[in-house]
């Protein structure tokens, strides 16, 4: 198998969300299955990380993107497909995973959600859930 050609095709058939359109690549390698092509490429990527960084799907999230994500979750709840419309370069799975990573790493401080006149520990009354209830550390 011609790995340099496979690498070139993977780069040229990469979708905005970072996934590769394997159906188009299969046309260039009729003797191989999709699984064989994927295994070959991913094995090459593991041993040549510095050459294949552009093919990796896990792009770092900027602080601005993280804040936007938090605001969208407050506005739309966990409707990931709706939120995905605002993140064209990200997949639904990437958006969902990023949100839960922020929660699990403690990067989001979620204050008590206080509804309809209940009081927090300081005695301050709140009547609704506000956008400033999430913040990045």
Backbone as a printed PyTorch tensor [residue, N CA C, xyz], in Angstrom:
tensor([[[  0.8510,  -1.1780,   0.0000],
         [  0.0000,   0.0000,   0.0000],
         [  0.8950,   1.2400,   0.0000]],

        [[  0.4840,   2.2310,  -0.7380],
         [  1.2290,   3.4830,  -0.8580],
         [  0.8060,   4.4310,   0.2770]],

        [[  1.5520,   4.4110,   1.3820],
         [  1.2010,   5.2140,   2.5600],
         [  1.2820,   6.7140,   2.2720]],

        [[  2.3180,   7.2000,   1.5550],
         [  2.3330,   8.6390,   1.2510],
         [  1.1000,   9.0970,   0.4660]],

        [[  0.6330,   8.2630,  -0.4740],
         [ -0.5740,   8.6140,  -1.2300],
         [ -1.7980,   8.6140,  -0.3050]],

        [[ -1.8790,   7.6210,   0.5800],
         [ -2.9850,   7.5520,   1.5380],
         [ -2.9900,   8.7880,   2.4350]],

        [[ -1.8230,   9.1930,   2.8800],
         [ -1.6880,  10.3780,   3.7280],
         [ -2.1500,  11.6350,   2.9940]],

        [[ -1.7380,  11.7610,   1.7380],
         [ -2.1270,  12.9200,   0.9220],
         [ -3.6440,  12.9440,   0.7110]],

        [[ -4.2190,  11.7930,   0.4090],
         [ -5.6670,  11.7110,   0.1950],
         [ -6.4430,  11.9980,   1.4890]],

        [[ -5.9340,  11.5120,   2.6000],
         [ -6.6010,  11.7660,   3.8840],
         [ -6.6350,  13.2640,   4.1690]],

        [[ -5.5440,  13.9470,   3.8580],
         [ -5.5100,  15.4020,   4.0760],
         [ -6.4790,  16.1260,   3.1410]],

        [[ -6.5570,  15.6800,   1.9030],
         [ -7.4130,  16.3810,   0.9390],
         [ -8.9010,  16.0540,   1.1130]],

        [[ -9.2060,  14.9520,   1.7800],
         [-10.6090,  14.5600,   1.9830],
         [-11.0310,  14.6690,   3.4470]],

        [[-10.4250,  15.5950,   4.1370],
         [-10.7600,  15.8310,   5.5410],
         [-11.9500,  16.7860,   5.6110]],

        [[-12.9470,  16.4260,   6.3970],
         [-14.1480,  17.2470,   6.5690],
         [-13.8820,  18.3370,   7.6040]],

        [[-14.7280,  19.3780,   7.6420],
         [-14.5270,  20.4690,   8.6030],
         [-14.4580,  20.0200,  10.0650]],

        [[-15.1970,  18.9950,  10.4250],
         [-15.1910,  18.5290,  11.8160],
         [-13.9440,  17.7170,  12.1480]],

        [[-13.0870,  17.4870,  11.1480],
         [-11.8520,  16.7570,  11.3910],
         [-11.9060,  15.2990,  10.9900]],

        [[-13.0700,  14.8100,  10.5890],
         [-13.1730,  13.4200,  10.1620],
         [-12.7530,  13.2970,   8.7050]],

        [[-12.4360,  12.0900,   8.3030],
         [-11.9570,  11.8310,   6.9470],
         [-13.0640,  11.1450,   6.1560]],

        [[-13.2670,  11.5730,   4.9230],
         [-14.2770,  10.9740,   4.0540],
         [-13.6770,   9.7200,   3.4120]],

        [[-13.8200,   8.6000,   4.0880],
         [-13.2000,   7.3530,   3.6450],
         [-13.8240,   6.8080,   2.3660]],

        [[-15.0790,   7.1200,   2.1240],
         [-15.7420,   6.6130,   0.9170],
         [-15.0260,   7.1080,  -0.3480]],

        [[-14.5820,   8.3520,  -0.3370],
         [-13.8610,   8.8890,  -1.4950],
         [-12.4640,   8.2920,  -1.6190]],

        [[-11.8290,   8.0130,  -0.5050],
         [-10.4770,   7.4460,  -0.5210],
         [-10.5020,   5.9960,  -0.9960]],

        [[-11.5650,   5.2740,  -0.6780],
         [-11.6830,   3.8700,  -1.0950],
         [-11.5710,   3.7030,  -2.6100]],

        [[-12.0100,   4.7070,  -3.3600],
         [-11.9490,   4.6370,  -4.8210],
         [-10.5130,   4.5250,  -5.3300]],

        [[ -9.5540,   5.0580,  -4.5770],
         [ -8.1520,   5.0300,  -4.9810],
         [ -7.4450,   3.7360,  -4.5750]],

        [[ -8.0500,   2.9680,  -3.6830],
         [ -7.4680,   1.7220,  -3.1900],
         [ -8.5110,   0.6030,  -3.2700]],

        [[ -8.8680,   0.1590,  -4.4760],
         [ -9.9520,  -0.8180,  -4.6190],
         [ -9.6550,  -2.1900,  -3.9940]],

        [[ -8.3820,  -2.5130,  -3.7840],
         [ -8.0230,  -3.8240,  -3.2280],
         [ -8.1350,  -3.8720,  -1.7030]],

        [[ -8.3330,  -2.7220,  -1.0840],
         [ -8.3270,  -2.6490,   0.3750],
         [ -9.6990,  -2.2580,   0.9180]],

        [[ -9.9760,  -2.7400,   2.1190],
         [-11.2270,  -2.3560,   2.7870],
         [-11.0170,  -1.0380,   3.5280]],

        [[-12.1140,  -0.4440,   3.9140],
         [-12.0580,   0.7980,   4.6880],
         [-11.2800,   0.5720,   5.9840]],

        [[-11.5270,  -0.5540,   6.6410],
         [-10.8490,  -0.8690,   7.9040],
         [ -9.3390,  -0.9940,   7.7030]],

        [[ -8.9150,  -1.6180,   6.6180],
         [ -7.4750,  -1.7490,   6.3490],
         [ -6.8250,  -0.3880,   6.1200]],

        [[ -7.5190,   0.4770,   5.3860],
         [ -6.9870,   1.8200,   5.1380],
         [ -6.8930,   2.6180,   6.4390]],

        [[ -7.9300,   2.5470,   7.2450],
         [ -7.9270,   3.2660,   8.5200],
         [ -6.8080,   2.7610,   9.4330]],

        [[ -6.6600,   1.4460,   9.5230],
         [ -5.6090,   0.8860,  10.3730],
         [ -4.2290,   1.3210,   9.9020]],

        [[ -4.0130,   1.2980,   8.5940],
         [ -2.7210,   1.7090,   8.0410],
         [ -2.4340,   3.1660,   8.3720]],

        [[ -3.4140,   4.0270,   8.1350],
         [ -3.2090,   5.4510,   8.4000],
         [ -3.0020,   5.7160,   9.8890]],

        [[ -3.8270,   5.1350,  10.7430],
         [ -3.7310,   5.4040,  12.1740],
         [ -2.4400,   4.8390,  12.7680]],

        [[ -1.9840,   3.6930,  12.2710],
         [ -0.6950,   3.1590,  12.7250],
         [  0.4410,   4.0920,  12.3150]],

        [[  0.3730,   4.6110,  11.1060],
         [  1.3850,   5.5690,  10.6480],
         [  1.3350,   6.8340,  11.5050]],

        [[  0.1350,   7.3090,  11.7930],
         [ -0.0250,   8.5280,  12.5920],
         [  0.5390,   8.3490,  13.9980]],

        [[  0.3420,   7.1610,  14.5860],
         [  0.8690,   6.9080,  15.9330],
         [  2.3950,   6.9490,  15.9660]],

        [[  3.0280,   6.4330,  14.9300],
         [  4.4910,   6.3840,  14.9190],
         [  5.1260,   7.6440,  14.3400]],

        [[  4.3310,   8.5270,  13.7420],
         [  4.8450,   9.7560,  13.1260],
         [  4.0000,  10.9570,  13.5400]],

        [[  3.8760,  11.1600,  14.8300],
         [  2.9910,  12.2110,  15.3470],
         [  3.3540,  13.5940,  14.8330]],

        [[  4.6170,  13.8890,  14.7300],
         [  5.0440,  15.2270,  14.3070],
         [  4.6960,  15.5010,  12.8480]],

        [[  4.5420,  14.4570,  12.0310],
         [  4.2060,  14.6410,  10.6130],
         [  2.7040,  14.6980,  10.3650]],

        [[  1.9320,  14.2530,  11.3200],
         [  0.4910,  14.0980,  11.0730],
         [ -0.3840,  14.9040,  12.0290]],

        [[  0.1500,  15.9410,  12.6240],
         [ -0.6400,  16.7340,  13.5710],
         [ -1.8680,  17.3540,  12.9140]],

        [[ -1.7670,  17.6940,  11.6390],
         [ -2.8970,  18.3090,  10.9360],
         [ -4.0620,  17.3460,  10.7260]],

        [[ -3.8150,  16.0460,  10.8350],
         [ -4.8820,  15.0650,  10.6520],
         [ -5.5890,  14.7150,  11.9590]],

        [[ -5.0580,  15.1400,  13.0380],
         [ -5.6750,  14.8340,  14.3290],
         [ -6.9480,  15.6550,  14.5010]],

        [[ -7.9540,  15.0240,  15.0910],
         [ -9.2530,  15.6740,  15.2360],
         [ -9.3450,  16.5470,  16.4780]],

        [[ -8.4510,  16.3520,  17.4030],
         [ -8.5670,  17.0350,  18.6890],
         [ -7.8370,  18.3650,  18.6900]],

        [[ -8.4780,  19.3680,  18.1550],
         [ -7.9180,  20.7120,  18.1790],
         [ -8.1820,  21.3200,  19.5480]],

        [[ -7.2530,  22.0970,  20.0290],
         [ -7.4410,  22.7550,  21.3270],
         [ -8.5610,  23.7820,  21.2300]],

        [[ -9.3120,  23.8800,  22.2980],
         [-10.3890,  24.8630,  22.3910],
         [ -9.8150,  26.1450,  22.9730]],

        [[-10.1360,  27.2550,  22.3640],
         [ -9.7110,  28.5490,  22.8990],
         [-10.6350,  28.9240,  24.0610]],

        [[-10.1880,  29.8660,  24.8800],
         [-11.0160,  30.3360,  25.9960],
         [-12.3180,  30.9390,  25.4710]],

        [[-12.2350,  31.6240,  24.3340],
         [-13.4310,  32.2180,  23.7300],
         [-14.4280,  31.1360,  23.3190]],

        [[-13.9280,  30.0460,  22.7160],
         [-14.8070,  28.9450,  22.3190],
         [-15.4510,  28.2980,  23.5460]],

        [[-14.6620,  28.1290,  24.5990],
         [-15.1950,  27.5190,  25.8210],
         [-16.3010,  28.3810,  26.4200]],

        [[-16.0740,  29.6810,  26.4690],
         [-17.1030,  30.5860,  27.0030],
         [-18.3580,  30.5630,  26.1410]],

        [[-18.1710,  30.5420,  24.8160],
         [-19.3270,  30.4650,  23.9130],
         [-20.1010,  29.1760,  24.1420]],

        [[-19.3770,  28.0890,  24.3110],
         [-20.0230,  26.8040,  24.5640],
         [-20.8670,  26.8630,  25.8350]],

        [[-20.3120,  27.4370,  26.8800],
         [-21.0530,  27.5300,  28.1430],
         [-22.3200,  28.3640,  27.9890]],

        [[-22.2190,  29.4640,  27.2610],
         [-23.3950,  30.3120,  27.0390],
         [-24.4520,  29.5820,  26.2220]],

        [[-24.0020,  28.8180,  25.2250],
         [-24.9460,  28.0640,  24.3960],
         [-25.6530,  26.9870,  25.2200]],

        [[-24.9150,  26.3290,  26.1100],
         [-25.5350,  25.3010,  26.9520],
         [-26.5710,  25.9330,  27.8680]],

        [[-26.2750,  27.1210,  28.3640],
         [-27.2700,  27.8060,  29.1950],
         [-28.5000,  28.1860,  28.3860]],

        [[-28.2760,  28.6040,  27.1460],
         [-29.3840,  29.0590,  26.3150],
         [-30.2110,  27.8940,  25.7780]],

        [[-29.5450,  26.8240,  25.3050],
         [-30.2400,  25.7330,  24.6230],
         [-30.2890,  24.4370,  25.4230]],

        [[-29.7380,  24.4400,  26.6210],
         [-29.6620,  23.1940,  27.3680],
         [-28.6520,  22.2790,  26.6990]],

        [[-28.8610,  20.9900,  26.8170],
         [-27.9210,  20.0330,  26.2260],
         [-28.4070,  19.5450,  24.8660]],

        [[-28.9510,  20.4600,  24.0920],
         [-29.3570,  20.1620,  22.7200],
         [-28.1220,  20.3490,  21.8420]],

        [[-27.2810,  19.3030,  21.7810],
         [-25.9640,  19.4090,  21.1420],
         [-26.0600,  19.7120,  19.6560]],

        [[-27.0920,  19.2170,  18.9970],
         [-27.2410,  19.4950,  17.5600],
         [-27.5150,  20.9740,  17.3130]],

        [[-28.3070,  21.5660,  18.1670],
         [-28.6070,  22.9920,  18.0350],
         [-27.3460,  23.8200,  18.3090]],

        [[-26.6000,  23.4320,  19.3270],
         [-25.3600,  24.1320,  19.6730],
         [-24.3290,  23.9630,  18.5620]],

        [[-24.3350,  22.8050,  17.9230],
         [-23.3780,  22.5250,  16.8470],
         [-23.4850,  23.5120,  15.6900]],

        [[-24.6480,  24.1000,  15.5010],
         [-24.8310,  25.0810,  14.4220],
         [-23.9200,  26.2990,  14.6090]],

        [[-23.4910,  26.5520,  15.8360],
         [-22.6240,  27.6950,  16.1270],
         [-21.1370,  27.3310,  16.0940]],

        [[-20.8360,  26.0440,  15.9440],
         [-19.4510,  25.5670,  15.9210],
         [-19.2430,  24.7250,  14.6620]],

        [[-19.1030,  25.3830,  13.5250],
         [-19.0220,  24.6930,  12.2410],
         [-17.8280,  23.7450,  12.1480]],

        [[-16.7380,  24.0650,  12.8160],
         [-15.5290,  23.2490,  12.7290],
         [-15.5190,  22.0820,  13.7190]],

        [[-16.5320,  21.9670,  14.5290],
         [-16.5760,  20.9370,  15.5690],
         [-17.7230,  19.9680,  15.3130]],

        [[-17.5130,  18.7120,  15.7000],
         [-18.5900,  17.7330,  15.6000],
         [-19.4400,  17.8040,  16.8700]],

        [[-20.6110,  17.1990,  16.8150],
         [-21.4980,  17.1590,  17.9710],
         [-20.7830,  16.4540,  19.1300]],

        [[-20.0880,  15.3660,  18.8280],
         [-19.3720,  14.6250,  19.8720],
         [-18.2750,  15.4780,  20.5080]],

        [[-17.5550,  16.2520,  19.7050],
         [-16.5000,  17.1120,  20.2430],
         [-17.0800,  18.1680,  21.1830]],

        [[-18.2110,  18.7220,  20.8150],
         [-18.8540,  19.7560,  21.6370],
         [-19.3130,  19.1640,  22.9700]],

        [[-19.9860,  18.0440,  22.8850],
         [-20.4770,  17.3810,  24.0920],
         [-19.3070,  16.9790,  24.9960]],

        [[-18.2830,  16.3940,  24.4240],
         [-17.1240,  15.9650,  25.2070],
         [-16.4170,  17.1440,  25.8650]],

        [[-16.2870,  18.2450,  25.1390],
         [-15.6270,  19.4200,  25.7040],
         [-16.3970,  19.9450,  26.9040]],

        [[-17.7080,  19.9930,  26.7960],
         [-18.5240,  20.4720,  27.9110],
         [-18.3070,  19.5980,  29.1480]],

        [[-18.3650,  18.2880,  28.9720],
         [-18.2110,  17.4020,  30.1200],
         [-16.7750,  17.3790,  30.6420]],

        [[-15.7990,  17.6230,  29.7790],
         [-14.4140,  17.7620,  30.2540],
         [-14.2730,  18.9950,  31.1320]],

        [[-14.8930,  20.0740,  30.7210],
         [-14.8460,  21.2930,  31.5280],
         [-15.4690,  21.0540,  32.9010]],

        [[-16.5670,  20.3230,  32.9250],
         [-17.2140,  20.0100,  34.2040],
         [-16.3340,  19.1090,  35.0680]],

        [[-15.8000,  18.0500,  34.4690],
         [-15.0480,  17.0690,  35.2560],
         [-13.7020,  17.5940,  35.7360]],

        [[-13.0790,  18.4780,  34.9830],
         [-11.7790,  19.0200,  35.3810],
         [-11.9150,  20.1590,  36.3800]],

        [[-13.1390,  20.5390,  36.6710],
         [-13.3440,  21.6170,  37.6250],
         [-13.0450,  22.9790,  37.0370]],

        [[-12.9740,  23.0710,  35.7130],
         [-12.7210,  24.3610,  35.0760],
         [-13.9650,  25.2380,  35.0980]],

        [[-15.0990,  24.6210,  35.3010],
         [-16.3440,  25.3790,  35.3980],
         [-16.7550,  25.3600,  36.8580]],

        [[-16.9840,  26.5150,  37.3740],
         [-17.5410,  26.5830,  38.7230],
         [-19.0280,  26.8340,  38.5580]],

        [[-19.8030,  25.8190,  38.8670],
         [-21.2520,  25.9520,  38.7230],
         [-21.8300,  26.3770,  40.0630]],

        [[-22.3280,  27.5890,  40.0960],
         [-22.9360,  28.0820,  41.3240],
         [-24.2910,  27.4060,  41.5050]],

        [[-24.8260,  27.5060,  42.6900],
         [-26.1460,  26.9290,  42.9390],
         [-27.1540,  27.5260,  41.9830]],

        [[-27.9920,  26.6510,  41.4170],
         [-29.0730,  27.1530,  40.5750],
         [-30.2400,  27.4820,  41.5000]],

        [[-30.6040,  28.7190,  41.4940],
         [-31.6270,  29.1840,  42.4220],
         [-32.8280,  29.6650,  41.6110]],

        [[-33.9650,  29.0970,  41.8830],
         [-35.1450,  29.4310,  41.1100],
         [-36.2430,  30.0210,  41.9970]],

        [[-36.9530,  30.9570,  41.4200],
         [-38.1910,  31.4950,  41.9950],
         [-38.1620,  31.8060,  43.4880]],

        [[-37.3150,  32.7420,  43.8640],
         [-37.3660,  33.2640,  45.2210],
         [-36.6780,  32.4430,  46.2840]],

        [[-36.0320,  31.3460,  45.9260],
         [-35.3130,  30.6150,  46.9660],
         [-34.0370,  31.3720,  47.3030]],

        [[-33.4770,  31.1100,  48.4660],
         [-32.3090,  31.8650,  48.9090],
         [-31.0630,  30.9980,  48.8670]],

        [[-29.9260,  31.6410,  48.5470],
         [-28.6590,  30.9250,  48.6200],
         [-28.1350,  30.9870,  50.0500]],

        [[-26.9500,  30.4390,  50.2780],
         [-26.4110,  30.3730,  51.6360],
         [-26.1400,  31.7460,  52.2280]],

        [[-26.0320,  32.7950,  51.4080],
         [-25.7900,  34.1410,  51.9150],
         [-27.0850,  34.9080,  52.1490]],

        [[-28.2110,  34.3100,  51.7690],
         [-29.4890,  34.9470,  51.9860],
         [-29.9410,  35.8340,  50.8400]],

        [[-29.2100,  35.8730,  49.7440],
         [-29.6040,  36.7140,  48.6080],
         [-30.6560,  35.9910,  47.7890]],

        [[-31.6690,  36.7320,  47.3860],
         [-32.7260,  36.1240,  46.5970],
         [-32.4170,  36.2310,  45.1110]],

        [[-32.7350,  35.1700,  44.4120],
         [-32.5940,  35.1320,  42.9570],
         [-33.8990,  34.6080,  42.3930]],

        [[-34.3570,  35.1710,  41.3080],
         [-35.6130,  34.7000,  40.7370],
         [-35.4330,  33.9860,  39.4110]],

        [[-34.2180,  33.9820,  38.8580],
         [-34.0140,  33.2790,  37.5930],
         [-32.5720,  32.8360,  37.4720]],

        [[-32.3230,  32.0250,  36.4850],
         [-30.9920,  31.4900,  36.2030],
         [-30.3040,  32.4430,  35.2370]],

        [[-29.1610,  33.0000,  35.6060],
         [-28.4940,  34.0140,  34.7930],
         [-27.2920,  33.4460,  34.0520]],

        [[-26.9010,  34.1120,  32.9580],
         [-25.7600,  33.6850,  32.1570],
         [-24.4490,  33.6910,  32.9250]],

        [[-24.3350,  34.4700,  33.9630],
         [-23.0710,  34.5530,  34.6860],
         [-22.9120,  33.4530,  35.7400]],

        [[-23.7580,  32.4510,  35.7170],
         [-23.6380,  31.3880,  36.7050],
         [-22.5500,  30.3850,  36.3540]],

        [[-21.9670,  30.4780,  35.1860],
         [-20.8470,  29.6310,  34.8210],
         [-19.6600,  30.5280,  34.5510]],

        [[-18.5060,  30.1210,  34.9930],
         [-17.3120,  30.8830,  34.6670],
         [-16.1280,  29.9440,  34.5690]],

        [[-15.1780,  30.3170,  33.7390],
         [-13.9550,  29.5360,  33.6100],
         [-12.9700,  29.9740,  34.6660]],

        [[-12.2440,  29.0390,  35.1820],
         [-11.2040,  29.3660,  36.1610],
         [ -9.9500,  29.7560,  35.4140]]])
